[in-house]
Amino acid sequence: MGFRSGEQGGHVISFSSFIPLLASHAVEYLDACDGAFARPERTEQYRHKTVQTQPCNRKTTCSKEEMLERRLTVLKGILESEEVYLRELDTLLMPMKALRASAGTSQPVLSSQQVQTVFYQVPELRDVHQTFYTGLKGRLSAYDQAEISPGNETEMRCRSFELVVGDLFQKMVSQIGLYGGFIENYVKAVEVVRKCTHSDPRFRTLAESMMSNNGTDKARTTYTFEALLYKPLDRVTKTTLVLQDLLKTTPTEHRDYTALQEALRLSRSFLSGVNESSQSKREVTLSRGMRRQLMRDGFVVDVSEGERSLRHLFLYTDLLLCTRFKHANRGKQDQYRFCWYLPLAGLRLRWVADKERPPETNARLHSIRTKMYVLRQQLLQQLRQNPKTSRSLAARSQKKLEQMELMLLTHLIAYRLELHSPSGKSHALLFSSLYELEEWRQAIHKLTTANIETVPPDLLTLTSSCVKLRMTQQPPLHSTNAGLNEESLCGTLSVAIDSAVGLQEPACMYVCVEVDGFKFYDQQTQTHSSVLSLNPHWDQELSFQVDGAQNLRVLCVSQSNGQDDTVLGKNTVKLDSKTLNKRWKKQTLQLGQVELTLSLKYCPHPLGPPSSTVQQPPIFGVPIETVAKQEGVLVPHVVRCCVEEVERRGMDEVGIYRISGTTSEISMLKAAFNTNLREAVTKLRSAEVNAVSGVLKLYFRELPEPLIPTELFQSLTRSLDIQDQNPRLVSMLSLLQSCPDANRHTFLYLLHHLQRVSERQHINKMSLLNLATVFGPSLLRPPVAGQGHLGPTVDISQEVVVQVQVVFSYLQCNNLPEAQLSLPHDSDTEDEATHI
């Protein structure tokens, strides 16, 4: 079985020889690099876009002005090349959505698995290059727009030295490992394309005539599907040459020089790894002809003998290797020291939320966050006042920020991934992000289910090869880019979690939301757990203080009694300060099988120092309008959660709402609702159902103002005197409309619930009149004499009768308005709603 390499000559390459050929191609141009600048025609064949100048050779005389001028030309050529490449990737990705939708129909063009194979890693590659292109274009535009006095060569030279792009190249190359997955998958993708091209006329039409716009002109280029699939392979073999060109035209004293050297090293290391992989697949053959190869690596927190340490973790096809990174001095190679390894065969995984941090740990974390905040503000002030702030001063501040963020990474732990080997060995990895934990868990689980037999590794050789094989160079520190970034968010980000659909069976679910950015403030929170349902609703508003946030990560998690929580799906939302504002923007996210509806709004403002504790304000004994406003709803969560729990398991309870639960359990639930909603809902699930109903009654009883405002008592009393039922109900419903929104909708929500309870009165013995008798005194109270009350006083017996009869009359109404649970989070215009 062979495949064509698209437009690059159309020659056929066999499956077995493809990877070595690619590696050989890479090695060939690496060998050519040293002489490429003396012979520019030699590099022509490797470049997507020719740079119309010969870079300076450091062995020849070349002034700094000439070097910088040629450097600018190289950068503009790279930008043009990136633009072409992005158009090609966009053309390749254009049919993906339609093919994915077709996969769910009775006559799919491609199956879901085939769609995944064909487009594997392509969206991720596109995102990496789009980020790089946007950053490079912005910096070149800013440079071009800067005003320089004509003929002022000194000023022009200073401006050229201020054009810094090394961090952009370093960031892009640090993610070059994505190409490794693409290369490994490439032959499979081409096989699918060829097979479907021959067997399905619909796909053949698509695969043989994919059109791409050529920039701003109206010309269009026609590609085949295979030709577009070849583009990333063609691209990755040029990265080193591009960096060589740029480094040759960058003076050694330029701020970019060190960063470009590192980027070039990473690029060479990756291509060397491709060559090594093609020849020996890490030089270890496993059972059934499989070979050991690196699948994923990254930094995690490892727990060993009670101590937490930052470690570099390497996931191979048959084992998990934990190492300690040792940074080498200048001129020497970095090293890794072996810590432990676990075979993947039979490995059991389990994740749990970490225990609550002790007060002394919280105090230490607060101290670190406060110091980071102060240091960050000082650095920003220096940059605003003098953009030419001393490099050494800025570097020192950034180094301190990175050191403190590393301390936070080690101690800001929320989740634990436990690894249990059949041999009895166990290890635990700690994470501050559930999203990151789930990515690791999925990657490990996928390999453990393959039933791989492990060939005992040569640990010395395996550990020493980590320097060459690694795809992740540094821990994920936001402080690495601590300068000004106008695109990231700084202020308050609000996330309203609405509802979800798509579950195959009922589940109790909660939603976990995370943001990135500087870790001065809490970056993760969760909704309460929903009741068992196919279509869970939360209507819960979550709020973050963010600084430097660019991504929002969302996970749906299922809870089962006696079993571990299960992540049903996850997704990431790019946060754009240009599109987010103070108006709610509705979005629909696909999280695995679950489709989640949420809304976002963003209010930019300067941020104050991090607070030591963020405590939930109490809800019992607080005006209902205040609670509703705090929660961003119309019906408080305590009311909804208690009602949902009663309807889940208390509708057939004899005497529900009449028989009280234990005082101690009701007090425990009240305290939980006053401090932590999510913890309260968890306790509610296991509480005795009469205690749940008791909490609901207690909440209404302790309201400082009754749910039905006191000023309506006399008017409602007069309405009761109307003999005809229909006019009486019309009058009472009219009075209800005058209530504040939170009061009215909460009362309507409760009435509908009590009507459903009474429908089971043949079992629970609770008629409408019984329920009115229980709730009437809590929901309606007469005015207190001497507090602005001018009407006639009502004796205690009449008072109770009015309270019961008012609620009873409302319960008898068959056409009660529906309650609205929360404030609408929809945008004013439909076109602001997006689907991700």
mmCIF file of N, CA and C in Angstrom, residues 357 362 365 369 412 513-516 518-525 543-547 610-615:
data_model
loop_
_atom_site.group_PDB
_atom_site.id
_atom_site.type_symbol
_atom_site.label_atom_id
_atom_site.label_comp_id
_atom_site.label_asym_id
_atom_site.label_seq_id
_atom_site.Cartn_x
_atom_site.Cartn_y
_atom_site.Cartn_z
ATOM 1 N N ARG A 357 -7.551 21.878 52.270
ATOM 2 C CA ARG A 357 -6.230 22.310 52.747
ATOM 3 C C ARG A 357 -6.307 22.826 54.183
ATOM 4 N N ASN A 362 -3.256 27.325 53.584
ATOM 5 C CA ASN A 362 -3.980 28.448 52.969
ATOM 6 C C ASN A 362 -3.288 29.772 53.247
ATOM 7 N N LEU A 365 -0.211 29.971 50.998
ATOM 8 C CA LEU A 365 -0.610 30.238 49.616
ATOM 9 C C LEU A 365 -1.015 31.695 49.436
ATOM 10 N N ARG A 369 0.681 34.389 46.888
ATOM 11 C CA ARG A 369 -0.154 35.091 45.901
ATOM 12 C C ARG A 369 -0.039 36.612 46.051
ATOM 13 N N LEU A 412 -0.732 24.249 45.336
ATOM 14 C CA LEU A 412 -2.121 24.583 45.010
ATOM 15 C C LEU A 412 -2.785 23.362 44.388
ATOM 16 N N VAL A 513 -15.575 24.415 36.198
ATOM 17 C CA VAL A 513 -15.125 25.495 35.306
ATOM 18 C C VAL A 513 -13.758 25.983 35.791
ATOM 19 N N GLU A 514 -12.817 26.125 34.842
ATOM 20 C CA GLU A 514 -11.468 26.576 35.165
ATOM 21 C C GLU A 514 -11.055 27.708 34.215
ATOM 22 N N VAL A 515 -10.247 28.625 34.711
ATOM 23 C CA VAL A 515 -9.661 29.676 33.865
ATOM 24 C C VAL A 515 -8.146 29.637 34.040
ATOM 25 N N ASP A 516 -7.441 30.158 33.030
ATOM 26 C CA ASP A 516 -5.996 30.259 33.173
ATOM 27 C C ASP A 516 -5.613 31.684 33.543
ATOM 28 N N PHE A 518 -2.745 34.442 35.600
ATOM 29 C CA PHE A 518 -1.961 34.493 36.828
ATOM 30 C C PHE A 518 -2.771 33.904 37.986
ATOM 31 N N LYS A 519 -2.056 33.217 38.867
ATOM 32 C CA LYS A 519 -2.714 32.463 39.936
ATOM 33 C C LYS A 519 -2.907 33.281 41.208
ATOM 34 N N PHE A 520 -3.160 34.597 41.047
ATOM 35 C CA PHE A 520 -3.386 35.428 42.235
ATOM 36 C C PHE A 520 -4.729 35.081 42.875
ATOM 37 N N TYR A 521 -5.677 34.629 42.055
ATOM 38 C CA TYR A 521 -7.049 34.393 42.512
ATOM 39 C C TYR A 521 -7.436 32.947 42.207
ATOM 40 N N ASP A 522 -8.509 32.491 42.824
ATOM 41 C CA ASP A 522 -8.973 31.127 42.574
ATOM 42 C C ASP A 522 -9.320 30.974 41.100
ATOM 43 N N GLN A 523 -8.861 29.880 40.503
ATOM 44 C CA GLN A 523 -9.032 29.664 39.066
ATOM 45 C C GLN A 523 -9.992 28.517 38.753
ATOM 46 N N GLN A 524 -10.647 27.998 39.771
ATOM 47 C CA GLN A 524 -11.552 26.874 39.524
ATOM 48 C C GLN A 524 -12.734 26.924 40.478
ATOM 49 N N THR A 525 -13.888 26.568 39.977
ATOM 50 C CA THR A 525 -15.075 26.432 40.822
ATOM 51 C C THR A 525 -16.032 25.443 40.166
ATOM 52 N N SER A 543 -18.414 33.147 39.288
ATOM 53 C CA SER A 543 -17.680 34.392 39.029
ATOM 54 C C SER A 543 -16.199 34.203 39.324
ATOM 55 N N PHE A 544 -15.341 34.770 38.451
ATOM 56 C CA PHE A 544 -13.891 34.693 38.608
ATOM 57 C C PHE A 544 -13.286 36.095 38.555
ATOM 58 N N GLN A 545 -12.287 36.319 39.404
ATOM 59 C CA GLN A 545 -11.398 37.462 39.235
ATOM 60 C C GLN A 545 -10.236 36.950 38.391
ATOM 61 N N VAL A 546 -10.013 37.546 37.218
ATOM 62 C CA VAL A 546 -9.017 37.012 36.291
ATOM 63 C C VAL A 546 -7.989 38.083 35.932
ATOM 64 N N ASP A 547 -6.752 37.628 35.760
ATOM 65 C CA ASP A 547 -5.672 38.501 35.295
ATOM 66 C C ASP A 547 -4.842 37.692 34.300
ATOM 67 N N PRO A 610 -5.176 39.850 46.201
ATOM 68 C CA PRO A 610 -6.006 38.664 46.507
ATOM 69 C C PRO A 610 -6.425 38.652 47.965
ATOM 70 N N SER A 611 -7.667 38.267 48.221
ATOM 71 C CA SER A 611 -8.152 38.179 49.599
ATOM 72 C C SER A 611 -7.766 36.837 50.183
ATOM 73 N N SER A 612 -7.633 36.789 51.500
ATOM 74 C CA SER A 612 -7.188 35.562 52.171
ATOM 75 C C SER A 612 -8.241 34.472 52.079
ATOM 76 N N THR A 613 -9.507 34.825 52.191
ATOM 77 C CA THR A 613 -10.588 33.840 52.098
ATOM 78 C C THR A 613 -11.739 34.445 51.313
ATOM 79 N N VAL A 614 -12.338 33.632 50.500
ATOM 80 C CA VAL A 614 -13.532 34.045 49.774
ATOM 81 C C VAL A 614 -14.689 33.235 50.351
ATOM 82 N N GLN A 615 -15.429 33.847 51.258
ATOM 83 C CA GLN A 615 -16.481 33.133 51.965
ATOM 84 C C GLN A 615 -17.842 33.449 51.364
#
